[in-house]
Short mmCIF file of C-alpha atoms and ligand atoms in Angstrom, two decimals:
data_model
loop_
_atom_site.label_atom_id
_atom_site.label_comp_id
_atom_site.label_asym_id
_atom_site.label_seq_id
_atom_site.Cartn_x
_atom_site.Cartn_y
_atom_site.Cartn_z
CA UNK A 1 -26.81 -0.85 4.36
CA UNK A 2 -30.25 0.22 3.20
CA UNK A 3 -31.50 -1.26 -0.06
CA UNK A 4 -31.66 0.57 -3.36
CA UNK A 5 -34.24 -0.74 -5.83
CA UNK A 6 -34.39 0.18 -9.49
CA UNK A 7 -37.84 0.64 -10.99
CA UNK A 8 -38.53 1.17 -14.66
CA UNK A 9 -41.08 3.74 -15.76
CA UNK A 10 -41.17 3.74 -19.51
CA UNK A 11 -42.87 7.10 -19.83
CA UNK A 12 -41.66 10.40 -18.56
CA UNK A 13 -44.32 11.98 -16.45
CA UNK A 14 -45.58 12.84 -13.06
CA UNK A 15 -44.26 10.68 -10.30
CA UNK A 16 -46.51 10.06 -7.38
CA UNK A 17 -44.67 9.93 -4.12
CA UNK A 18 -45.75 7.97 -1.11
CA UNK A 19 -47.01 10.12 1.70
CA UNK A 20 -44.51 8.83 4.24
CA UNK A 21 -41.41 9.38 2.21
CA UNK A 22 -39.21 11.95 0.61
CA UNK A 23 -38.77 12.41 -3.10
CA UNK A 24 -35.75 13.52 -5.04
CA UNK A 25 -35.79 14.88 -8.52
CA UNK A 26 -32.25 14.93 -9.77
CA UNK A 27 -30.56 15.88 -12.93
CA UNK A 28 -30.36 18.36 -15.71
CA UNK A 29 -33.53 17.76 -17.70
CA UNK A 30 -36.05 20.50 -18.43
CA UNK A 31 -38.22 19.66 -15.48
CA UNK A 32 -35.48 19.96 -12.89
CA UNK A 33 -33.86 22.93 -14.62
CA UNK A 34 -37.18 24.73 -14.30
CA UNK A 35 -37.41 23.85 -10.62
CA UNK A 36 -33.83 24.95 -9.97
CA UNK A 37 -34.40 28.40 -11.38
CA UNK A 38 -34.29 30.94 -8.62
CA UNK A 39 -32.15 28.87 -6.28
CA UNK A 40 -28.81 30.32 -5.22
CA UNK A 41 -26.59 27.82 -6.95
CA UNK A 42 -28.71 26.06 -9.52
CA UNK A 43 -27.45 22.67 -10.48
CA UNK A 44 -24.20 22.70 -8.50
CA UNK A 45 -23.31 19.10 -7.71
CA UNK A 46 -24.76 18.28 -4.32
CA UNK A 47 -26.81 21.49 -4.01
CA UNK A 48 -30.19 20.71 -2.47
CA UNK A 49 -33.37 22.74 -2.88
CA UNK A 50 -36.25 21.66 -0.66
CA UNK A 51 -39.60 22.53 -2.24
CA UNK A 52 -42.31 23.93 -0.07
CA UNK A 53 -44.69 21.10 0.63
CA UNK A 54 -47.73 21.49 -1.58
CA UNK A 55 -50.99 21.03 0.23
CA UNK A 56 -52.38 17.53 0.04
CA UNK A 57 -48.95 16.08 -0.98
CA UNK A 58 -47.27 15.46 2.33
CA UNK A 59 -44.13 13.95 0.80
CA UNK A 60 -41.05 16.10 1.07
CA UNK A 61 -39.62 17.00 -2.33
CA UNK A 62 -35.95 17.76 -2.88
CA UNK A 63 -34.28 18.97 -6.03
CA UNK A 64 -30.65 17.91 -6.11
CA UNK A 65 -28.01 19.32 -8.44
CA UNK A 66 -25.74 16.98 -10.36
CA UNK A 67 -23.26 19.52 -11.71
CA UNK A 68 -21.91 18.39 -15.06
CA UNK A 69 -24.02 15.24 -14.84
CA UNK A 70 -20.95 13.01 -14.78
CA UNK A 71 -20.42 10.23 -12.28
CA UNK A 72 -18.80 12.59 -9.76
CA UNK A 73 -21.77 14.93 -10.00
CA UNK A 74 -24.18 12.10 -9.36
CA UNK A 75 -22.06 10.85 -6.46
CA UNK A 76 -22.26 14.28 -4.84
CA UNK A 77 -26.00 14.35 -5.48
CA UNK A 78 -26.49 10.94 -3.88
CA UNK A 79 -24.51 11.94 -0.81
CA UNK A 80 -26.44 15.21 -0.47
CA UNK A 81 -29.78 13.47 -0.89
CA UNK A 82 -29.27 10.99 1.93
CA UNK A 83 -27.98 13.75 4.18
CA UNK A 84 -31.13 15.75 3.48
CA UNK A 85 -33.63 13.09 4.55
CA UNK A 86 -34.35 12.02 8.07
CA UNK A 87 -33.45 8.54 9.13
CA UNK A 88 -36.09 5.94 8.47
CA UNK A 89 -37.86 7.78 5.67
CA UNK A 90 -38.36 5.99 2.38
CA UNK A 91 -36.65 7.84 -0.41
CA UNK A 92 -37.87 7.95 -3.99
CA UNK A 93 -35.49 9.19 -6.66
CA UNK A 94 -36.59 10.03 -10.16
CA UNK A 95 -33.87 10.12 -12.80
CA UNK A 96 -34.06 11.96 -16.10
CA UNK A 97 -34.78 9.90 -19.19
CA UNK A 98 -31.79 8.45 -21.03
CA UNK A 99 -29.38 8.89 -18.16
CA UNK A 100 -26.04 7.06 -18.37
CA UNK A 101 -25.61 3.91 -16.24
CA UNK A 102 -22.62 5.66 -14.61
CA UNK A 103 -25.16 8.05 -13.07
CA UNK A 104 -26.77 5.18 -11.18
CA UNK A 105 -23.36 4.00 -9.99
CA UNK A 106 -22.42 7.48 -8.78
CA UNK A 107 -25.79 8.13 -7.17
CA UNK A 108 -25.88 4.82 -5.32
CA UNK A 109 -22.25 5.00 -4.21
CA UNK A 110 -22.73 8.55 -2.95
CA UNK A 111 -25.81 7.52 -0.98
CA UNK A 112 -24.24 4.52 0.68
CA UNK A 113 -20.88 6.16 1.38
CA UNK A 114 -22.46 9.21 3.02
CA UNK A 115 -24.76 7.07 5.15
CA UNK A 116 -21.89 5.21 6.85
CA UNK A 117 -21.52 5.50 10.60
CA UNK A 118 -19.22 3.46 12.85
CA UNK A 119 -21.32 1.14 15.00
CA UNK A 120 -24.57 2.94 14.23
CA UNK A 121 -27.14 1.46 11.92
CA UNK A 122 -29.88 4.09 12.11
CA UNK A 123 -28.56 6.63 9.65
CA UNK A 124 -29.92 7.09 6.15
CA UNK A 125 -33.28 6.37 4.59
CA UNK A 126 -35.19 3.18 5.30
CA UNK A 127 -35.10 2.28 1.63
CA UNK A 128 -34.42 3.89 -1.70
CA UNK A 129 -36.34 3.42 -4.88
CA UNK A 130 -34.87 4.81 -8.08
CA UNK A 131 -37.27 5.36 -10.94
CA UNK A 132 -35.58 5.08 -14.30
CA UNK A 133 -37.36 6.41 -17.31
CA UNK A 134 -36.19 3.60 -19.53
CA UNK A 135 -37.51 0.40 -21.01
CA UNK A 136 -34.21 -1.38 -20.30
CA UNK A 137 -33.47 -1.35 -16.54
CA UNK A 138 -31.08 -4.30 -16.83
CA UNK A 139 -28.27 -2.17 -18.19
CA UNK A 140 -28.41 -0.18 -14.94
CA UNK A 141 -28.53 -3.19 -12.63
CA UNK A 142 -24.85 -4.02 -13.17
CA UNK A 143 -23.84 -0.45 -12.29
CA UNK A 144 -25.88 -0.69 -9.11
CA UNK A 145 -24.19 -3.97 -8.18
CA UNK A 146 -20.72 -2.48 -8.66
CA UNK A 147 -21.75 0.48 -6.50
CA UNK A 148 -23.05 -1.86 -3.79
CA UNK A 149 -19.86 -3.90 -3.67
CA UNK A 150 -17.68 -0.79 -3.72
CA UNK A 151 -19.61 0.84 -0.89
CA UNK A 152 -19.71 -2.34 1.20
CA UNK A 153 -15.95 -2.78 0.81
CA UNK A 154 -15.39 0.86 1.78
CA UNK A 155 -17.62 0.40 4.84
CA UNK A 156 -15.54 -2.60 5.86
CA UNK A 157 -12.27 -0.66 5.52
CA UNK A 158 -13.78 2.19 7.54
CA UNK A 159 -15.01 -0.21 10.24
CA UNK A 160 -11.59 -1.83 10.57
CA UNK A 161 -9.81 1.52 10.70
CA UNK A 162 -12.22 3.16 13.14
CA UNK A 163 -11.96 0.26 15.58
CA UNK A 164 -9.98 1.26 18.69
CA UNK A 165 -6.59 -0.40 18.99
CA UNK A 166 -7.53 -1.90 22.38
CA UNK A 167 -9.66 -4.31 20.35
CA UNK A 168 -7.85 -4.15 17.04
CA UNK A 169 -4.64 -6.04 17.67
CA UNK A 170 -2.99 -8.07 14.86
CA UNK A 171 -4.78 -11.31 15.83
CA UNK A 172 -8.16 -9.57 15.90
CA UNK A 173 -7.54 -8.03 12.47
CA UNK A 174 -6.50 -11.41 11.05
CA UNK A 175 -9.66 -13.00 12.51
CA UNK A 176 -11.81 -10.41 10.75
CA UNK A 177 -10.15 -11.19 7.44
CA UNK A 178 -10.57 -14.94 7.92
CA UNK A 179 -14.28 -14.47 8.74
CA UNK A 180 -14.92 -12.16 5.78
CA UNK A 181 -13.08 -14.45 3.38
CA UNK A 182 -14.94 -17.52 4.63
CA UNK A 183 -18.19 -15.95 3.46
CA UNK A 184 -16.86 -15.80 -0.11
CA UNK A 185 -16.05 -18.91 -2.12
CA UNK A 186 -12.77 -18.92 -4.01
CA UNK A 187 -10.66 -17.03 -1.51
CA UNK A 188 -7.87 -18.59 0.53
CA UNK A 189 -6.32 -16.98 3.58
CA UNK A 190 -2.94 -17.82 5.10
CA UNK A 191 -1.93 -16.31 8.42
CA UNK A 192 1.73 -16.54 9.40
CA UNK A 193 2.20 -16.22 13.15
CA UNK A 194 5.23 -14.65 14.85
CA UNK A 195 7.18 -17.94 15.11
CA UNK A 196 6.77 -18.61 11.43
CA UNK A 197 7.68 -15.01 10.56
CA UNK A 198 10.87 -15.37 12.57
CA UNK A 199 11.68 -18.71 10.96
CA UNK A 200 11.06 -17.35 7.45
CA UNK A 201 13.13 -14.22 7.99
CA UNK A 202 10.59 -11.41 8.14
CA UNK A 203 13.00 -9.42 10.31
CA UNK A 204 11.34 -6.04 9.87
CA UNK A 205 7.88 -7.26 10.79
CA UNK A 206 9.22 -9.22 13.78
CA UNK A 207 11.19 -6.18 15.03
CA UNK A 208 8.27 -3.75 14.74
CA UNK A 209 5.86 -6.14 16.46
CA UNK A 210 8.35 -7.15 19.15
CA UNK A 211 7.47 -4.49 21.68
CA UNK A 212 3.79 -5.35 21.85
CA UNK A 213 1.90 -7.70 24.15
CA UNK A 214 0.04 -8.82 21.02
CA UNK A 215 2.40 -10.44 18.49
CA UNK A 216 2.67 -9.56 14.79
CA UNK A 217 1.36 -11.69 11.94
CA UNK A 218 1.17 -11.65 8.16
CA UNK A 219 -2.17 -12.13 6.42
CA UNK A 220 -2.11 -13.35 2.83
CA UNK A 221 -5.37 -13.46 0.89
CA UNK A 222 -5.39 -15.14 -2.51
CA UNK A 223 -8.05 -14.74 -5.20
CA UNK A 224 -7.23 -17.03 -8.07
CA UNK A 225 -10.07 -17.40 -10.56
CA UNK A 226 -9.65 -20.13 -13.12
CA UNK A 227 -7.90 -19.04 -16.28
CA UNK A 228 -6.71 -15.69 -14.90
CA UNK A 229 -3.45 -14.68 -16.52
CA UNK A 230 -2.57 -11.39 -14.84
CA UNK A 231 -1.37 -11.34 -11.24
CA UNK A 232 -1.84 -8.17 -9.20
CA UNK A 233 -0.17 -8.15 -5.78
CA UNK A 234 -1.47 -5.65 -3.25
CA UNK A 235 0.45 -4.81 -0.09
CA UNK A 236 -0.90 -2.69 2.77
CA UNK A 237 0.72 -1.31 5.91
CA UNK A 238 -1.04 -2.81 8.91
CA UNK A 239 0.29 -1.08 12.02
CA UNK A 240 -2.66 -1.50 14.38
CA UNK A 241 -1.32 1.28 16.58
CA UNK A 242 1.77 3.43 16.13
CA UNK A 243 3.13 4.90 19.37
CA UNK A 244 6.38 5.63 17.54
CA UNK A 245 8.04 3.00 19.73
CA UNK A 246 11.07 4.07 21.80
CA UNK A 247 11.25 7.16 19.56
CA UNK A 248 7.86 7.93 21.03
CA UNK A 249 5.41 10.32 19.38
CA UNK A 250 3.89 13.40 21.01
CA UNK A 251 0.31 13.04 22.32
CA UNK A 252 -0.92 15.04 19.36
CA UNK A 253 1.06 12.98 16.89
CA UNK A 254 -0.21 9.75 18.44
CA UNK A 255 -3.89 10.42 18.96
CA UNK A 256 -5.10 9.10 15.59
CA UNK A 257 -2.58 6.31 15.20
CA UNK A 258 -5.19 3.56 15.29
CA UNK A 259 -5.58 4.51 11.63
CA UNK A 260 -2.06 3.29 10.81
CA UNK A 261 -3.48 0.10 9.32
CA UNK A 262 -5.61 1.96 6.78
CA UNK A 263 -3.51 0.65 3.89
CA UNK A 264 -3.99 -2.97 5.01
CA UNK A 265 -7.73 -2.39 5.45
CA UNK A 266 -8.01 -0.95 1.94
CA UNK A 267 -6.14 -3.71 0.10
CA UNK A 268 -8.02 -6.45 1.99
CA UNK A 269 -11.42 -4.84 1.43
CA UNK A 270 -10.69 -4.26 -2.27
CA UNK A 271 -9.67 -7.89 -2.69
CA UNK A 272 -12.88 -9.09 -1.03
CA UNK A 273 -14.80 -6.74 -3.34
CA UNK A 274 -12.98 -8.13 -6.37
CA UNK A 275 -14.08 -11.61 -5.30
CA UNK A 276 -17.67 -10.40 -4.89
CA UNK A 277 -17.55 -9.13 -8.46
CA UNK A 278 -15.78 -12.31 -9.63
CA UNK A 279 -13.13 -10.26 -11.43
CA UNK A 280 -11.04 -12.36 -13.82
CA UNK A 281 -7.67 -11.39 -12.40
CA UNK A 282 -5.42 -13.16 -9.91
CA UNK A 283 -4.95 -11.07 -6.77
CA UNK A 284 -2.75 -11.63 -3.76
CA UNK A 285 -3.27 -9.24 -0.86
CA UNK A 286 -0.55 -9.08 1.78
CA UNK A 287 -1.14 -7.35 5.10
CA UNK A 288 1.78 -7.28 7.56
CA UNK A 289 0.15 -6.59 10.94
CA UNK A 290 1.96 -5.32 14.01
CA UNK A 291 1.57 -2.93 16.90
CA UNK A 292 4.47 -0.49 17.24
CA UNK A 293 4.55 -0.35 21.04
CA UNK A 294 6.91 0.89 23.74
CA UNK A 295 8.35 -1.72 26.08
CA UNK A 296 11.50 -3.47 27.17
CA UNK A 297 11.27 -5.80 24.19
CA UNK A 298 10.73 -3.03 21.64
CA UNK A 299 13.36 -2.54 18.94
CA UNK A 300 15.63 0.43 19.50
CA UNK A 301 17.00 3.35 17.52
CA UNK A 302 20.33 2.14 16.19
CA UNK A 303 19.45 -1.55 16.06
CA UNK A 304 20.40 -3.37 12.87
CA UNK A 305 17.77 -5.73 11.56
CA UNK A 306 17.93 -8.28 8.77
CA UNK A 307 15.10 -7.95 6.26
CA UNK A 308 13.44 -10.80 4.38
CA UNK A 309 15.84 -10.45 1.42
CA UNK A 310 18.90 -10.80 3.66
CA UNK A 311 19.95 -7.15 3.50
CA UNK A 312 20.29 -5.10 6.66
CA UNK A 313 18.68 -1.89 7.88
CA UNK A 314 19.87 0.38 10.69
CA UNK A 315 16.67 1.47 12.44
CA UNK A 316 17.65 5.04 13.19
CA UNK A 317 14.20 6.05 14.47
CA UNK A 318 11.69 3.48 15.70
CA UNK A 319 8.86 5.71 14.45
CA UNK A 320 9.89 4.90 10.86
CA UNK A 321 8.41 1.43 11.36
CA UNK A 322 6.07 1.06 8.39
CA UNK A 323 8.84 0.82 5.80
CA UNK A 324 10.53 -1.96 7.78
CA UNK A 325 7.58 -4.33 7.61
CA UNK A 326 6.61 -3.32 4.08
CA UNK A 327 10.18 -3.97 2.90
CA UNK A 328 10.02 -7.61 4.01
CA UNK A 329 6.71 -8.21 2.32
CA UNK A 330 7.61 -6.44 -0.92
CA UNK A 331 10.81 -8.48 -1.18
CA UNK A 332 8.87 -11.66 -0.47
CA UNK A 333 6.26 -10.81 -3.14
CA UNK A 334 8.91 -10.09 -5.76
CA UNK A 335 10.81 -13.30 -5.06
CA UNK A 336 7.90 -15.70 -4.59
CA UNK A 337 4.75 -14.46 -6.28
CA UNK A 338 5.75 -13.37 -9.80
CA UNK A 339 3.57 -10.26 -9.77
CA UNK A 340 2.73 -8.54 -13.04
CA UNK A 341 1.83 -5.48 -11.02
CA UNK A 342 2.68 -4.64 -7.42
CA UNK A 343 0.84 -1.86 -5.59
CA UNK A 344 1.36 -0.91 -1.98
CA UNK A 345 -0.79 1.40 0.14
CA UNK A 346 0.55 2.81 3.38
CA UNK A 347 -0.05 5.53 5.95
CA UNK A 348 3.69 5.98 5.70
CA UNK A 349 4.67 9.57 6.43
CA UNK A 350 3.40 12.79 7.97
CA UNK A 351 5.13 14.42 5.02
CA UNK A 352 2.26 13.31 2.78
CA UNK A 353 -0.01 15.98 4.25
CA UNK A 354 2.80 18.54 4.39
CA UNK A 355 3.20 18.20 0.62
CA UNK A 356 -0.37 17.59 -0.49
CA UNK A 357 -2.79 18.48 2.29
CA UNK A 358 -5.58 16.49 3.86
CA UNK A 359 -7.23 14.88 0.86
CA UNK A 360 -4.53 13.84 -1.59
CA UNK A 361 -2.33 10.76 -1.53
CA UNK A 362 1.19 10.74 -2.94
CA UNK A 363 1.70 8.37 -5.86
CA UNK A 364 5.11 6.98 -6.82
CA UNK A 365 5.89 4.79 -9.80
CA UNK A 366 8.44 4.29 -12.56
CA UNK A 367 5.69 2.84 -14.73
CA UNK A 368 3.90 5.66 -16.58
CA UNK A 369 1.08 3.39 -17.74
CA UNK A 370 0.45 2.05 -14.24
CA UNK A 371 0.59 5.55 -12.76
CA UNK A 372 -1.86 6.82 -15.37
CA UNK A 373 -4.20 3.89 -14.78
CA UNK A 374 -4.24 4.56 -11.04
CA UNK A 375 -4.71 8.30 -11.51
CA UNK A 376 -7.63 7.68 -13.87
CA UNK A 377 -9.16 5.13 -11.51
CA UNK A 378 -8.81 7.54 -8.60
CA UNK A 379 -10.28 10.45 -10.52
CA UNK A 380 -13.32 8.45 -11.61
CA UNK A 381 -13.76 6.90 -8.18
CA UNK A 382 -13.58 10.20 -6.31
CA UNK A 383 -10.20 9.71 -4.61
CA UNK A 384 -7.36 12.12 -5.25
CA UNK A 385 -3.69 11.38 -5.71
CA UNK A 386 -0.72 13.28 -7.11
CA UNK A 387 2.43 11.79 -8.56
CA UNK A 388 5.71 12.73 -6.88
CA UNK A 389 9.20 11.82 -8.12
CA UNK A 390 11.36 8.89 -7.07
CA UNK A 391 14.27 11.33 -7.10
CA UNK A 392 17.59 9.47 -7.34
CA UNK A 393 19.38 12.48 -5.84
CA UNK A 394 18.07 11.50 -2.43
CA UNK A 395 19.11 7.83 -2.47
CA UNK A 396 22.33 8.82 -0.70
CA UNK A 397 20.23 9.96 2.30
CA UNK A 398 19.68 6.28 3.03
CA UNK A 399 23.38 5.47 3.41
CA UNK A 400 24.40 3.87 6.72
CA UNK A 401 27.88 3.24 8.11
CA UNK A 402 26.97 -0.09 9.63
CA UNK A 403 24.19 -1.57 7.49
CA UNK A 404 23.02 -1.67 3.86
CA UNK A 405 20.87 1.38 4.59
CA UNK A 406 19.25 3.24 7.42
CA UNK A 407 15.57 3.79 7.88
CA UNK A 408 14.90 7.43 8.65
CA UNK A 409 16.82 10.27 7.11
CA UNK A 410 15.69 13.67 8.31
CA UNK A 411 16.83 15.82 5.44
CA UNK A 412 13.46 16.70 3.93
CA UNK A 413 11.30 15.07 1.24
CA UNK A 414 10.10 12.55 3.84
CA UNK A 415 7.47 10.93 1.66
CA UNK A 416 9.84 10.66 -1.33
CA UNK A 417 12.65 9.17 0.74
CA UNK A 418 10.29 6.60 2.29
CA UNK A 419 9.30 5.57 -1.26
CA UNK A 420 12.99 5.29 -2.22
CA UNK A 421 13.52 3.09 0.83
CA UNK A 422 10.76 0.74 -0.34
CA UNK A 423 12.17 0.68 -3.88
CA UNK A 424 15.33 -0.95 -2.54
CA UNK A 425 13.32 -4.16 -2.12
CA UNK A 426 11.66 -4.29 -5.54
CA UNK A 427 14.58 -5.83 -7.43
CA UNK A 428 13.70 -6.43 -11.07
CA UNK A 429 10.04 -5.49 -10.46
CA UNK A 430 10.74 -1.85 -9.63
CA UNK A 431 9.28 -0.86 -12.98
CA UNK A 432 5.98 -2.66 -12.31
CA UNK A 433 5.37 -1.15 -8.91
CA UNK A 434 3.35 1.74 -7.54
CA UNK A 435 3.41 3.09 -4.00
CA UNK A 436 0.62 5.20 -2.52
CA UNK A 437 1.40 7.17 0.63
CA UNK A 438 -2.13 7.73 1.90
CA UNK A 439 -1.44 8.95 5.44
CA UNK A 440 -3.50 12.09 4.97
CA UNK A 441 -6.63 11.02 3.07
CA UNK A 442 -7.10 7.91 5.24
CA UNK A 443 -8.91 10.14 7.73
CA UNK A 444 -11.47 12.93 7.52
CA UNK A 445 -12.03 15.49 10.25
CA UNK A 446 -15.64 15.99 9.17
CA UNK A 447 -18.62 14.66 7.31
CA UNK A 448 -18.13 15.94 3.78
CA UNK A 449 -20.06 14.71 0.74
CA UNK A 450 -19.23 11.01 0.33
CA UNK A 451 -16.75 11.07 3.22
CA UNK A 452 -17.81 10.52 6.78
CA UNK A 453 -16.01 11.75 9.88
CA UNK A 454 -13.21 9.39 10.83
CA UNK A 455 -11.77 6.66 8.62
CA UNK A 456 -12.45 7.21 4.92
CA UNK A 457 -11.51 3.80 3.56
CA UNK A 458 -9.25 5.62 1.12
CA UNK A 459 -7.94 3.38 -1.62
CA UNK A 460 -10.74 0.83 -1.78
CA UNK A 461 -12.55 2.74 -4.49
CA UNK A 462 -9.40 3.41 -6.51
CA UNK A 463 -8.20 -0.18 -6.32
CA UNK A 464 -11.56 -1.71 -7.20
CA UNK A 465 -11.93 0.68 -10.11
CA UNK A 466 -8.39 -0.08 -11.26
CA UNK A 467 -9.07 -3.83 -11.10
CA UNK A 468 -12.42 -3.43 -12.90
CA UNK A 469 -10.85 -1.28 -15.62
CA UNK A 470 -8.17 -3.94 -16.08
CA UNK A 471 -10.79 -6.69 -16.33
CA UNK A 472 -12.66 -4.66 -18.94
CA UNK A 473 -9.53 -4.06 -21.01
CA UNK A 474 -8.82 -7.77 -20.77
CA UNK A 475 -12.27 -8.67 -22.09
CA UNK A 476 -12.04 -6.05 -24.82
CA UNK A 477 -8.75 -7.58 -25.96
CA UNK A 478 -10.71 -10.76 -26.60
CA UNK A 479 -8.90 -12.87 -24.08
CA UNK A 480 -10.83 -15.68 -22.48
CA UNK A 481 -10.64 -14.55 -18.88
N1 BES B 501 2.35 6.28 10.79
C1 BES B 501 3.29 7.32 10.67
C2 BES B 501 2.96 8.30 9.55
C3 BES B 501 1.69 9.10 9.71
C4 BES B 501 1.74 10.38 10.27
C5 BES B 501 0.49 8.62 9.25
C6 BES B 501 0.58 11.12 10.37
C7 BES B 501 -0.66 9.37 9.37
C8 BES B 501 -0.61 10.62 9.93
C9 BES B 501 4.68 6.76 10.36
O1 BES B 501 4.95 5.52 10.92
C10 BES B 501 5.69 7.71 10.92
O2 BES B 501 5.70 7.88 12.10
N2 BES B 501 6.50 8.31 10.05
C11 BES B 501 7.49 9.23 10.45
C12 BES B 501 8.76 8.88 9.73
C13 BES B 501 10.00 9.61 10.24
C14 BES B 501 10.33 9.15 11.63
C15 BES B 501 11.14 9.34 9.28
C16 BES B 501 7.01 10.64 10.10
O3 BES B 501 6.41 10.81 9.04
O4 BES B 501 7.24 11.52 10.91
MN1 MN B 502 5.68 5.66 12.91
ZN1 ZN B 503 3.30 4.30 11.27
#
C-alpha cells in the first residue's frame, strides 16, 4: 500500500506541484467550480477533468468531482484519482478549506481500495500527499488511520478470496489467520482440527469437509480488550472451494467457487482491523473452513447428519453445504459464548443475485435496531444491502420425514429459506442475530470505482464501520470502555 501523508497549509492559495508528479484539485470550492465549468459532467462524483498542461508546469493537473461532497463522493473521487495517474507518479491532492474529516477518510479509502491488485504491487501512485488548508491537521489524522486500517483489512479479505483453491485449503487459510493474528498483540487464535471437531460434535462441518483430501477445521479468533462489556460474535462461511459435492455443480456454476469463503475472509479481516484500531468491544470471530469436494468419502444426498446442538438434518442436496457448517457454529456460539450480538456473513445462495443483482447483499434480522445499524454502516461504508423477510410461511419447506429438518427445499425464495434454516440454531438469541447473504457482492466482474475485478472483500467495511459506530455510541454513553 502506498503511503498517504497529510500536510497542513494554513492559507488557501496557489499550490506548487512537483514536476515529476500529478496534482489533484478536488472539491466544491470556488476554485474547482470555476475549473469544472465547461466539462461535460461538472462535479459528478468521480468525474475527472485533465487540464491541458500549461507550459513550464510539467505536472499533470486533474480536477476531480466529489458530487455532494459527502464521504461517498470523496471515496469516488479518490478511486478516480488513482485510476487517472500512472503507476509510480507522486500524487499531490489539494483539499478545499474547512473540509470535513470524513472527506479525508473517503478520499483515502477510495484511493487505496481502487489501487488493489492480487499479487501485483506496481499499481497506484508512488506516494500521495494531501494538502489540507487547515491549522489543525490532527483532527484529520484519525480519519486517515481508520481509512488505512479499513483498506488494509479489505485488501487482506480480497487476497484470501482471490487465492486459488489449489493453495487455499482449510489448513492454509488457518495458517494465514494465525500469522496475521500473531502480528497483533491481544488476539488469541484457536484452531480445532478435524478430530477435535468430530469429538465435539460439529457434525455439519465434518460432513461437508469429509470428501476432501484436505480436512476441515474451525478457526476461532478472540479479541478481548480489558473492560469491554459488549460481546459481538461474527461467523463467516469458509468453504474454500464448492464443487457442490455429489450434487455436483455445472462448470459455469463452479468456476468462481473459490470465493465461497468470502464470508470467513470478511469476518476475520474485520476482527483484525478492530484489533488494529483497539476497539473497546469483545469480538469472537468464527470461521468454519472446509472444502466441499466430490469423492468416495463425500457426504451424500439423503444422509442424515447430527449437528452441534444434537438435532438432525437430512442433507437433501450436497450443494446446500454452507448452512450445515454454519448451523453447527451458530449453535455453538449461542450455547457457549453469550453473544450480545451475532452476525453471520455467507456466500450462501445463488438466489441472492436473483433477488438483488450483483451488488447487493440480502440482510435478515428480527432485530430492527441491529438491522438499521448494519444498513447505516453499509450505506456510509459504500456497501449495499437490502432487508428481506424471515417469512414464517416458508418454515414448513424445511420439514423432513426422517430428521428434524432437511437442508435444501426447492420451492423458491432460496435465500429466505436458507436464512430460516440458520434461524433454527439461534435458540433464545434469534432476536439478536443478523444474517447477510453476500454471494453476489463478494465478487466483481470489473474494475469499478472502489471495487477491483475479482474479490471485493464485501463486508469488511460494513463490519468495521458497525463496530466503530458501536464503540462511539459506547463512549458517548459515558461508559468506561
Ligand atoms: N456457494 C453456493 C452459493 C453461491 C452461488 C455463492 C453463486 C455465490 C455464487 C451455495 O453453497 C450453493 O450452492 N447454494 C445452492 C443451494 C441450493 C442447493 C438449495 C444454490 O444457491 O443453488
Ligand atoms: Mn454449494
Ligand atoms: Zn457454497
